[in-house]
Amino acid sequence: MDQKIQDQFTRVENALNTLLDSITSYNPSPAAAIDLVGADDELSEGLSQLAAHQANYAHICQLRTESQRLDDQTKHTMSILANLRKELLATPATVFPGSQYEVNYNDLLSYAKRISRFTVPPTYRPRAPWDRKASAKKAELCESPDQQMPDADSTSPVGGEAVKERGPFLSTGAEQEQLGIGLRDLNESTRDWLDSLAKLPFVPWPKDDDIRSGGLATVQYLVETGKDPTTDPKREEQEAEERRREEEEEDKKRHREMSERKQNYATGANGHRASRQEDAGNAFSLDLYDEDEG
Amino acid sequence: MTDVAELQYGGFSRFELELEFVQALSNPWYLNYLASQKYLDDPAFVAYLDYLQYFTKPQYLKYLSFPGPTLRALELLQQERFRKDILMPDTVARMIEEGVKASVGERT
């Protein structure tokens, strides 16, 4: 590029010199002027080309730098990714220690469900700080079973609900108004019935009646009545029933056979003789059966 | 054909009966009754109560419906002093109170 411009400059210079020489020698040659103009034009062209060239070159440089920048950015991002991945893999996963408890939690929960009936009275609710009066009522309920002895089994989930409603739904007002919305809607008799259910005595062990209705009591009864406690009364009943059923079936069979034979003799060809034979046969057959049953 | 290993006594297996008995021990009045019938003075009976300690193990414990009072009673019955004391109604009352308090909790 430079060389080109240089050539053009040189040409211009030469043309100029020729023209000057021709002018100073009083021999103006228009051709030299034309050459000069031409050279000048070419120079302008060259200069514009040079401008374009330089612009292109600048653009190229700019693009180069841009590309380099993007490459660097990519490399940087890749290196960050690689580091993160390394760190991620290097982080040890938390190892949860095996359950320290020997008991499966499912078993524990089902066991808790089973014994919850006998652990607290069904109307029991933990004391709530805002509910002093209701807890005083509960305290009265709990005190009475202490001195009492066992009665019927206490199974009153309904009673529990009554106390539950008494708890949270505290309406402002007099003490009588402390019943919940649900309770207020009930009749007086229903409420009393619920209260009676709630007041059943509770103890956290089997009551006398429970013990008396248990297996040990059954065995004791067997011993006292003289029966052998190693037998199973139910089983004996079943066996006795089966024997009875078998006997009934056998009786039915015999009756059927007898009626069949009677019919056979009755429809015999020799009616008269058949009847006599029938009598004899019947008598004979009856005797046979009688002997068996004897 | 009766399966002797299972149905032995009045339709109940031996384990069922022992389970019933050990849980009945959680009732303080029953203990009082046993003491009054002089069962607790019989060394064979005391040895049997000691044998019933197997209910403290988890595989048998899971059959108890009244685990707390039952185990407490088993533990106390190992002490001779307790076997004498339970004859008195005072001790019975205290035991009842202890049992109910344990289940229902403290109250003012």
mmCIF file with all atom_site columns, N, CA, C and O in Angstrom, chain B residues 31-75:
data_model
loop_
_atom_site.group_PDB
_atom_site.id
_atom_site.type_symbol
_atom_site.label_atom_id
_atom_site.label_alt_id
_atom_site.label_comp_id
_atom_site.label_asym_id
_atom_site.label_entity_id
_atom_site.label_seq_id
_atom_site.pdbx_PDB_ins_code
_atom_site.Cartn_x
_atom_site.Cartn_y
_atom_site.Cartn_z
_atom_site.occupancy
_atom_site.B_iso_or_equiv
_atom_site.pdbx_formal_charge
_atom_site.auth_seq_id
_atom_site.auth_comp_id
_atom_site.auth_asym_id
_atom_site.auth_atom_id
_atom_site.pdbx_PDB_model_num
ATOM 1   N N  . LEU B 1 31 ? -52.456 -56.620 93.792  1.00 0.00 ? 31 LEU B N  1
ATOM 2   C CA . LEU B 1 31 ? -51.262 -56.969 94.561  1.00 0.00 ? 31 LEU B CA 1
ATOM 3   C C  . LEU B 1 31 ? -51.608 -57.101 96.037  1.00 0.00 ? 31 LEU B C  1
ATOM 4   O O  . LEU B 1 31 ? -51.123 -58.000 96.730  1.00 0.00 ? 31 LEU B O  1
ATOM 5   N N  . ASN B 1 32 ? -52.456 -56.194 96.487  1.00 0.00 ? 32 ASN B N  1
ATOM 6   C CA . ASN B 1 32 ? -52.891 -56.253 97.875  1.00 0.00 ? 32 ASN B CA 1
ATOM 7   C C  . ASN B 1 32 ? -53.607 -57.563 98.145  1.00 0.00 ? 32 ASN B C  1
ATOM 8   O O  . ASN B 1 32 ? -53.400 -58.221 99.190  1.00 0.00 ? 32 ASN B O  1
ATOM 9   N N  . TYR B 1 33 ? -54.442 -57.956 97.180  1.00 0.00 ? 33 TYR B N  1
ATOM 10  C CA . TYR B 1 33 ? -55.177 -59.220 97.327  1.00 0.00 ? 33 TYR B CA 1
ATOM 11  C C  . TYR B 1 33 ? -54.216 -60.400 97.404  1.00 0.00 ? 33 TYR B C  1
ATOM 12  O O  . TYR B 1 33 ? -54.354 -61.296 98.240  1.00 0.00 ? 33 TYR B O  1
ATOM 13  N N  . LEU B 1 34 ? -53.209 -60.393 96.513  1.00 0.00 ? 34 LEU B N  1
ATOM 14  C CA . LEU B 1 34 ? -52.223 -61.482 96.508  1.00 0.00 ? 34 LEU B CA 1
ATOM 15  C C  . LEU B 1 34 ? -51.489 -61.545 97.840  1.00 0.00 ? 34 LEU B C  1
ATOM 16  O O  . LEU B 1 34 ? -51.233 -62.634 98.373  1.00 0.00 ? 34 LEU B O  1
ATOM 17  N N  . ALA B 1 35 ? -51.143 -60.351 98.351  1.00 0.00 ? 35 ALA B N  1
ATOM 18  C CA . ALA B 1 35 ? -50.433 -60.316 99.637  1.00 0.00 ? 35 ALA B CA 1
ATOM 19  C C  . ALA B 1 35 ? -51.323 -60.872 100.744 1.00 0.00 ? 35 ALA B C  1
ATOM 20  O O  . ALA B 1 35 ? -50.866 -61.631 101.608 1.00 0.00 ? 35 ALA B O  1
ATOM 21  N N  . SER B 1 36 ? -52.613 -60.509 100.703 1.00 0.00 ? 36 SER B N  1
ATOM 22  C CA . SER B 1 36 ? -53.527 -60.962 101.754 1.00 0.00 ? 36 SER B CA 1
ATOM 23  C C  . SER B 1 36 ? -53.734 -62.469 101.677 1.00 0.00 ? 36 SER B C  1
ATOM 24  O O  . SER B 1 36 ? -53.991 -63.113 102.696 1.00 0.00 ? 36 SER B O  1
ATOM 25  N N  . GLN B 1 37 ? -53.627 -63.039 100.477 1.00 0.00 ? 37 GLN B N  1
ATOM 26  C CA . GLN B 1 37 ? -53.760 -64.488 100.334 1.00 0.00 ? 37 GLN B CA 1
ATOM 27  C C  . GLN B 1 37 ? -52.438 -65.193 100.569 1.00 0.00 ? 37 GLN B C  1
ATOM 28  O O  . GLN B 1 37 ? -52.309 -66.381 100.289 1.00 0.00 ? 37 GLN B O  1
ATOM 29  N N  . LYS B 1 38 ? -51.447 -64.451 101.029 1.00 0.00 ? 38 LYS B N  1
ATOM 30  C CA . LYS B 1 38 ? -50.137 -65.012 101.401 1.00 0.00 ? 38 LYS B CA 1
ATOM 31  C C  . LYS B 1 38 ? -49.363 -65.585 100.222 1.00 0.00 ? 38 LYS B C  1
ATOM 32  O O  . LYS B 1 38 ? -48.431 -66.367 100.404 1.00 0.00 ? 38 LYS B O  1
ATOM 33  N N  . TYR B 1 39 ? -49.746 -65.208 99.021  1.00 0.00 ? 39 TYR B N  1
ATOM 34  C CA . TYR B 1 39 ? -48.990 -65.715 97.877  1.00 0.00 ? 39 TYR B CA 1
ATOM 35  C C  . TYR B 1 39 ? -47.587 -65.134 97.860  1.00 0.00 ? 39 TYR B C  1
ATOM 36  O O  . TYR B 1 39 ? -46.628 -65.794 97.463  1.00 0.00 ? 39 TYR B O  1
ATOM 37  N N  . LEU B 1 40 ? -47.494 -63.840 98.312  1.00 0.00 ? 40 LEU B N  1
ATOM 38  C CA . LEU B 1 40 ? -46.199 -63.175 98.190  1.00 0.00 ? 40 LEU B CA 1
ATOM 39  C C  . LEU B 1 40 ? -45.185 -63.698 99.205  1.00 0.00 ? 40 LEU B C  1
ATOM 40  O O  . LEU B 1 40 ? -44.022 -63.345 99.150  1.00 0.00 ? 40 LEU B O  1
ATOM 41  N N  . ASP B 1 41 ? -45.647 -64.522 100.136 1.00 0.00 ? 41 ASP B N  1
ATOM 42  C CA . ASP B 1 41 ? -44.697 -65.103 101.093 1.00 0.00 ? 41 ASP B CA 1
ATOM 43  C C  . ASP B 1 41 ? -44.138 -66.414 100.585 1.00 0.00 ? 41 ASP B C  1
ATOM 44  O O  . ASP B 1 41 ? -43.177 -66.934 101.137 1.00 0.00 ? 41 ASP B O  1
ATOM 45  N N  . ASP B 1 42 ? -44.773 -66.972 99.555  1.00 0.00 ? 42 ASP B N  1
ATOM 46  C CA . ASP B 1 42 ? -44.364 -68.280 99.039  1.00 0.00 ? 42 ASP B CA 1
ATOM 47  C C  . ASP B 1 42 ? -43.122 -68.099 98.182  1.00 0.00 ? 42 ASP B C  1
ATOM 48  O O  . ASP B 1 42 ? -43.160 -67.377 97.189  1.00 0.00 ? 42 ASP B O  1
ATOM 49  N N  . PRO B 1 43 ? -41.995 -68.722 98.535  1.00 0.00 ? 43 PRO B N  1
ATOM 50  C CA . PRO B 1 43 ? -40.769 -68.539 97.743  1.00 0.00 ? 43 PRO B CA 1
ATOM 51  C C  . PRO B 1 43 ? -40.914 -69.007 96.313  1.00 0.00 ? 43 PRO B C  1
ATOM 52  O O  . PRO B 1 43 ? -40.317 -68.420 95.400  1.00 0.00 ? 43 PRO B O  1
ATOM 53  N N  . ALA B 1 44 ? -41.740 -70.049 96.104  1.00 0.00 ? 44 ALA B N  1
ATOM 54  C CA . ALA B 1 44 ? -41.954 -70.494 94.724  1.00 0.00 ? 44 ALA B CA 1
ATOM 55  C C  . ALA B 1 44 ? -42.629 -69.405 93.909  1.00 0.00 ? 44 ALA B C  1
ATOM 56  O O  . ALA B 1 44 ? -42.291 -69.164 92.743  1.00 0.00 ? 44 ALA B O  1
ATOM 57  N N  . PHE B 1 45 ? -43.600 -68.727 94.554  1.00 0.00 ? 45 PHE B N  1
ATOM 58  C CA . PHE B 1 45 ? -44.296 -67.642 93.860  1.00 0.00 ? 45 PHE B CA 1
ATOM 59  C C  . PHE B 1 45 ? -43.355 -66.491 93.558  1.00 0.00 ? 45 PHE B C  1
ATOM 60  O O  . PHE B 1 45 ? -43.402 -65.891 92.479  1.00 0.00 ? 45 PHE B O  1
ATOM 61  N N  . VAL B 1 46 ? -42.492 -66.206 94.548  1.00 0.00 ? 46 VAL B N  1
ATOM 62  C CA . VAL B 1 46 ? -41.536 -65.116 94.344  1.00 0.00 ? 46 VAL B CA 1
ATOM 63  C C  . VAL B 1 46 ? -40.595 -65.458 93.197  1.00 0.00 ? 46 VAL B C  1
ATOM 64  O O  . VAL B 1 46 ? -40.253 -64.605 92.370  1.00 0.00 ? 46 VAL B O  1
ATOM 65  N N  . ALA B 1 47 ? -40.219 -66.738 93.148  1.00 0.00 ? 47 ALA B N  1
ATOM 66  C CA . ALA B 1 47 ? -39.352 -67.164 92.045  1.00 0.00 ? 47 ALA B CA 1
ATOM 67  C C  . ALA B 1 47 ? -40.080 -67.015 90.721  1.00 0.00 ? 47 ALA B C  1
ATOM 68  O O  . ALA B 1 47 ? -39.489 -66.629 89.697  1.00 0.00 ? 47 ALA B O  1
ATOM 69  N N  . TYR B 1 48 ? -41.377 -67.309 90.717  1.00 0.00 ? 48 TYR B N  1
ATOM 70  C CA . TYR B 1 48 ? -42.159 -67.144 89.491  1.00 0.00 ? 48 TYR B CA 1
ATOM 71  C C  . TYR B 1 48 ? -42.220 -65.689 89.061  1.00 0.00 ? 48 TYR B C  1
ATOM 72  O O  . TYR B 1 48 ? -42.112 -65.365 87.878  1.00 0.00 ? 48 TYR B O  1
ATOM 73  N N  . LEU B 1 49 ? -42.365 -64.799 90.057  1.00 0.00 ? 49 LEU B N  1
ATOM 74  C CA . LEU B 1 49 ? -42.383 -63.368 89.736  1.00 0.00 ? 49 LEU B CA 1
ATOM 75  C C  . LEU B 1 49 ? -41.049 -62.955 89.133  1.00 0.00 ? 49 LEU B C  1
ATOM 76  O O  . LEU B 1 49 ? -40.991 -62.132 88.216  1.00 0.00 ? 49 LEU B O  1
ATOM 77  N N  . ASP B 1 50 ? -39.994 -63.546 89.656  1.00 0.00 ? 50 ASP B N  1
ATOM 78  C CA . ASP B 1 50 ? -38.682 -63.243 89.101  1.00 0.00 ? 50 ASP B CA 1
ATOM 79  C C  . ASP B 1 50 ? -38.588 -63.742 87.658  1.00 0.00 ? 50 ASP B C  1
ATOM 80  O O  . ASP B 1 50 ? -38.044 -63.073 86.782  1.00 0.00 ? 50 ASP B O  1
ATOM 81  N N  . TYR B 1 51 ? -39.170 -64.934 87.433  1.00 0.00 ? 51 TYR B N  1
ATOM 82  C CA . TYR B 1 51 ? -39.172 -65.484 86.074  1.00 0.00 ? 51 TYR B CA 1
ATOM 83  C C  . TYR B 1 51 ? -39.937 -64.565 85.118  1.00 0.00 ? 51 TYR B C  1
ATOM 84  O O  . TYR B 1 51 ? -39.570 -64.417 83.942  1.00 0.00 ? 51 TYR B O  1
ATOM 85  N N  . LEU B 1 52 ? -40.965 -63.911 85.636  1.00 0.00 ? 52 LEU B N  1
ATOM 86  C CA . LEU B 1 52 ? -41.765 -63.025 84.780  1.00 0.00 ? 52 LEU B CA 1
ATOM 87  C C  . LEU B 1 52 ? -40.990 -61.796 84.318  1.00 0.00 ? 52 LEU B C  1
ATOM 88  O O  . LEU B 1 52 ? -41.485 -61.030 83.508  1.00 0.00 ? 52 LEU B O  1
ATOM 89  N N  . GLN B 1 53 ? -39.786 -61.625 84.822  1.00 0.00 ? 53 GLN B N  1
ATOM 90  C CA . GLN B 1 53 ? -38.967 -60.490 84.378  1.00 0.00 ? 53 GLN B CA 1
ATOM 91  C C  . GLN B 1 53 ? -38.699 -60.534 82.882  1.00 0.00 ? 53 GLN B C  1
ATOM 92  O O  . GLN B 1 53 ? -38.284 -59.544 82.302  1.00 0.00 ? 53 GLN B O  1
ATOM 93  N N  . TYR B 1 54 ? -38.934 -61.673 82.248  1.00 0.00 ? 54 TYR B N  1
ATOM 94  C CA . TYR B 1 54 ? -38.679 -61.742 80.804  1.00 0.00 ? 54 TYR B CA 1
ATOM 95  C C  . TYR B 1 54 ? -39.544 -60.760 80.037  1.00 0.00 ? 54 TYR B C  1
ATOM 96  O O  . TYR B 1 54 ? -39.249 -60.436 78.880  1.00 0.00 ? 54 TYR B O  1
ATOM 97  N N  . PHE B 1 55 ? -40.608 -60.260 80.690  1.00 0.00 ? 55 PHE B N  1
ATOM 98  C CA . PHE B 1 55 ? -41.441 -59.281 79.999  1.00 0.00 ? 55 PHE B CA 1
ATOM 99  C C  . PHE B 1 55 ? -40.765 -57.929 79.847  1.00 0.00 ? 55 PHE B C  1
ATOM 100 O O  . PHE B 1 55 ? -41.308 -57.048 79.188  1.00 0.00 ? 55 PHE B O  1
ATOM 101 N N  . THR B 1 56 ? -39.595 -57.759 80.486  1.00 0.00 ? 56 THR B N  1
ATOM 102 C CA . THR B 1 56 ? -38.898 -56.491 80.297  1.00 0.00 ? 56 THR B CA 1
ATOM 103 C C  . THR B 1 56 ? -38.173 -56.452 78.969  1.00 0.00 ? 56 THR B C  1
ATOM 104 O O  . THR B 1 56 ? -37.743 -55.399 78.527  1.00 0.00 ? 56 THR B O  1
ATOM 105 N N  . LYS B 1 57 ? -38.030 -57.602 78.332  1.00 0.00 ? 57 LYS B N  1
ATOM 106 C CA . LYS B 1 57 ? -37.299 -57.620 77.067  1.00 0.00 ? 57 LYS B CA 1
ATOM 107 C C  . LYS B 1 57 ? -38.216 -57.126 75.935  1.00 0.00 ? 57 LYS B C  1
ATOM 108 O O  . LYS B 1 57 ? -39.415 -57.370 75.955  1.00 0.00 ? 57 LYS B O  1
ATOM 109 N N  . PRO B 1 58 ? -37.630 -56.469 74.923  1.00 0.00 ? 58 PRO B N  1
ATOM 110 C CA . PRO B 1 58 ? -38.470 -55.823 73.895  1.00 0.00 ? 58 PRO B CA 1
ATOM 111 C C  . PRO B 1 58 ? -39.396 -56.793 73.164  1.00 0.00 ? 58 PRO B C  1
ATOM 112 O O  . PRO B 1 58 ? -40.534 -56.434 72.859  1.00 0.00 ? 58 PRO B O  1
ATOM 113 N N  . GLN B 1 59 ? -38.916 -58.017 72.900  1.00 0.00 ? 59 GLN B N  1
ATOM 114 C CA . GLN B 1 59 ? -39.759 -58.886 72.086  1.00 0.00 ? 59 GLN B CA 1
ATOM 115 C C  . GLN B 1 59 ? -40.998 -59.335 72.834  1.00 0.00 ? 59 GLN B C  1
ATOM 116 O O  . GLN B 1 59 ? -41.973 -59.731 72.220  1.00 0.00 ? 59 GLN B O  1
ATOM 117 N N  . TYR B 1 60 ? -40.988 -59.251 74.177  1.00 0.00 ? 60 TYR B N  1
ATOM 118 C CA . TYR B 1 60 ? -42.195 -59.574 74.940  1.00 0.00 ? 60 TYR B CA 1
ATOM 119 C C  . TYR B 1 60 ? -42.894 -58.322 75.410  1.00 0.00 ? 60 TYR B C  1
ATOM 120 O O  . TYR B 1 60 ? -44.101 -58.324 75.621  1.00 0.00 ? 60 TYR B O  1
ATOM 121 N N  . LEU B 1 61 ? -42.106 -57.262 75.578  1.00 0.00 ? 61 LEU B N  1
ATOM 122 C CA . LEU B 1 61 ? -42.658 -55.993 76.048  1.00 0.00 ? 61 LEU B CA 1
ATOM 123 C C  . LEU B 1 61 ? -43.735 -55.476 75.123  1.00 0.00 ? 61 LEU B C  1
ATOM 124 O O  . LEU B 1 61 ? -44.694 -54.841 75.552  1.00 0.00 ? 61 LEU B O  1
ATOM 125 N N  . LYS B 1 62 ? -43.554 -55.779 73.818  1.00 0.00 ? 62 LYS B N  1
ATOM 126 C CA . LYS B 1 62 ? -44.496 -55.205 72.862  1.00 0.00 ? 62 LYS B CA 1
ATOM 127 C C  . LYS B 1 62 ? -45.894 -55.775 72.990  1.00 0.00 ? 62 LYS B C  1
ATOM 128 O O  . LYS B 1 62 ? -46.819 -55.275 72.390  1.00 0.00 ? 62 LYS B O  1
ATOM 129 N N  . TYR B 1 63 ? -46.048 -56.836 73.786  1.00 0.00 ? 63 TYR B N  1
ATOM 130 C CA . TYR B 1 63 ? -47.389 -57.388 73.972  1.00 0.00 ? 63 TYR B CA 1
ATOM 131 C C  . TYR B 1 63 ? -48.133 -56.745 75.119  1.00 0.00 ? 63 TYR B C  1
ATOM 132 O O  . TYR B 1 63 ? -49.322 -56.989 75.300  1.00 0.00 ? 63 TYR B O  1
ATOM 133 N N  . LEU B 1 64 ? -47.423 -55.925 75.919  1.00 0.00 ? 64 LEU B N  1
ATOM 134 C CA . LEU B 1 64 ? -48.077 -55.325 77.076  1.00 0.00 ? 64 LEU B CA 1
ATOM 135 C C  . LEU B 1 64 ? -48.948 -54.153 76.656  1.00 0.00 ? 64 LEU B C  1
ATOM 136 O O  . LEU B 1 64 ? -48.507 -53.284 75.931  1.00 0.00 ? 64 LEU B O  1
ATOM 137 N N  . SER B 1 65 ? -50.195 -54.151 77.156  1.00 0.00 ? 65 SER B N  1
ATOM 138 C CA . SER B 1 65 ? -51.068 -52.998 76.906  1.00 0.00 ? 65 SER B CA 1
ATOM 139 C C  . SER B 1 65 ? -50.906 -51.949 77.985  1.00 0.00 ? 65 SER B C  1
ATOM 140 O O  . SER B 1 65 ? -51.260 -50.795 77.779  1.00 0.00 ? 65 SER B O  1
ATOM 141 N N  . PHE B 1 66 ? -50.415 -52.348 79.158  1.00 0.00 ? 66 PHE B N  1
ATOM 142 C CA . PHE B 1 66 ? -50.203 -51.407 80.260  1.00 0.00 ? 66 PHE B CA 1
ATOM 143 C C  . PHE B 1 66 ? -48.732 -51.460 80.656  1.00 0.00 ? 66 PHE B C  1
ATOM 144 O O  . PHE B 1 66 ? -48.394 -51.912 81.746  1.00 0.00 ? 66 PHE B O  1
ATOM 145 N N  . PRO B 1 67 ? -47.851 -51.026 79.782  1.00 0.00 ? 67 PRO B N  1
ATOM 146 C CA . PRO B 1 67 ? -46.421 -51.276 80.045  1.00 0.00 ? 67 PRO B CA 1
ATOM 147 C C  . PRO B 1 67 ? -45.895 -50.592 81.284  1.00 0.00 ? 67 PRO B C  1
ATOM 148 O O  . PRO B 1 67 ? -45.172 -51.205 82.073  1.00 0.00 ? 67 PRO B O  1
ATOM 149 N N  . GLY B 1 68 ? -46.273 -49.303 81.469  1.00 0.00 ? 68 GLY B N  1
ATOM 150 C CA . GLY B 1 68 ? -45.706 -48.537 82.588  1.00 0.00 ? 68 GLY B CA 1
ATOM 151 C C  . GLY B 1 68 ? -45.984 -49.172 83.935  1.00 0.00 ? 68 GLY B C  1
ATOM 152 O O  . GLY B 1 68 ? -45.064 -49.610 84.638  1.00 0.00 ? 68 GLY B O  1
ATOM 153 N N  . PRO B 1 69 ? -47.263 -49.244 84.312  1.00 0.00 ? 69 PRO B N  1
ATOM 154 C CA . PRO B 1 69 ? -47.545 -49.798 85.635  1.00 0.00 ? 69 PRO B CA 1
ATOM 155 C C  . PRO B 1 69 ? -47.099 -51.249 85.782  1.00 0.00 ? 69 PRO B C  1
ATOM 156 O O  . PRO B 1 69 ? -46.675 -51.651 86.875  1.00 0.00 ? 69 PRO B O  1
ATOM 157 N N  . THR B 1 70 ? -47.179 -52.020 84.699  1.00 0.00 ? 70 THR B N  1
ATOM 158 C CA . THR B 1 70 ? -46.782 -53.432 84.796  1.00 0.00 ? 70 THR B CA 1
ATOM 159 C C  . THR B 1 70 ? -45.311 -53.548 85.163  1.00 0.00 ? 70 THR B C  1
ATOM 160 O O  . THR B 1 70 ? -44.937 -54.280 86.090  1.00 0.00 ? 70 THR B O  1
ATOM 161 N N  . LEU B 1 71 ? -44.475 -52.813 84.411  1.00 0.00 ? 71 LEU B N  1
ATOM 162 C CA . LEU B 1 71 ? -43.042 -52.930 84.678  1.00 0.00 ? 71 LEU B CA 1
ATOM 163 C C  . LEU B 1 71 ? -42.677 -52.385 86.046  1.00 0.00 ? 71 LEU B C  1
ATOM 164 O O  . LEU B 1 71 ? -41.802 -52.931 86.724  1.00 0.00 ? 71 LEU B O  1
ATOM 165 N N  . ARG B 1 72 ? -43.374 -51.329 86.438  1.00 0.00 ? 72 ARG B N  1
ATOM 166 C CA . ARG B 1 72 ? -43.120 -50.764 87.765  1.00 0.00 ? 72 ARG B CA 1
ATOM 167 C C  . ARG B 1 72 ? -43.433 -51.799 88.834  1.00 0.00 ? 72 ARG B C  1
ATOM 168 O O  . ARG B 1 72 ? -42.676 -51.996 89.785  1.00 0.00 ? 72 ARG B O  1
ATOM 169 N N  . ALA B 1 73 ? -44.569 -52.466 88.660  1.00 0.00 ? 73 ALA B N  1
ATOM 170 C CA . ALA B 1 73 ? -44.977 -53.474 89.650  1.00 0.00 ? 73 ALA B CA 1
ATOM 171 C C  . ALA B 1 73 ? -43.966 -54.613 89.685  1.00 0.00 ? 73 ALA B C  1
ATOM 172 O O  . ALA B 1 73 ? -43.572 -55.081 90.774  1.00 0.00 ? 73 ALA B O  1
ATOM 173 N N  . LEU B 1 74 ? -43.533 -55.064 88.497  1.00 0.00 ? 74 LEU B N  1
ATOM 174 C CA . LEU B 1 74 ? -42.552 -56.150 88.450  1.00 0.00 ? 74 LEU B CA 1
ATOM 175 C C  . LEU B 1 74 ? -41.284 -55.762 89.198  1.00 0.00 ? 74 LEU B C  1
ATOM 176 O O  . LEU B 1 74 ? -40.708 -56.558 89.942  1.00 0.00 ? 74 LEU B O  1
ATOM 177 N N  . GLU B 1 75 ? -40.883 -54.515 88.978  1.00 0.00 ? 75 GLU B N  1
ATOM 178 C CA . GLU B 1 75 ? -39.652 -54.050 89.613  1.00 0.00 ? 75 GLU B CA 1
ATOM 179 C C  . GLU B 1 75 ? -39.801 -54.015 91.130  1.00 0.00 ? 75 GLU B C  1
ATOM 180 O O  . GLU B 1 75 ? -38.921 -54.466 91.873  1.00 0.00 ? 75 GLU B O  1
#
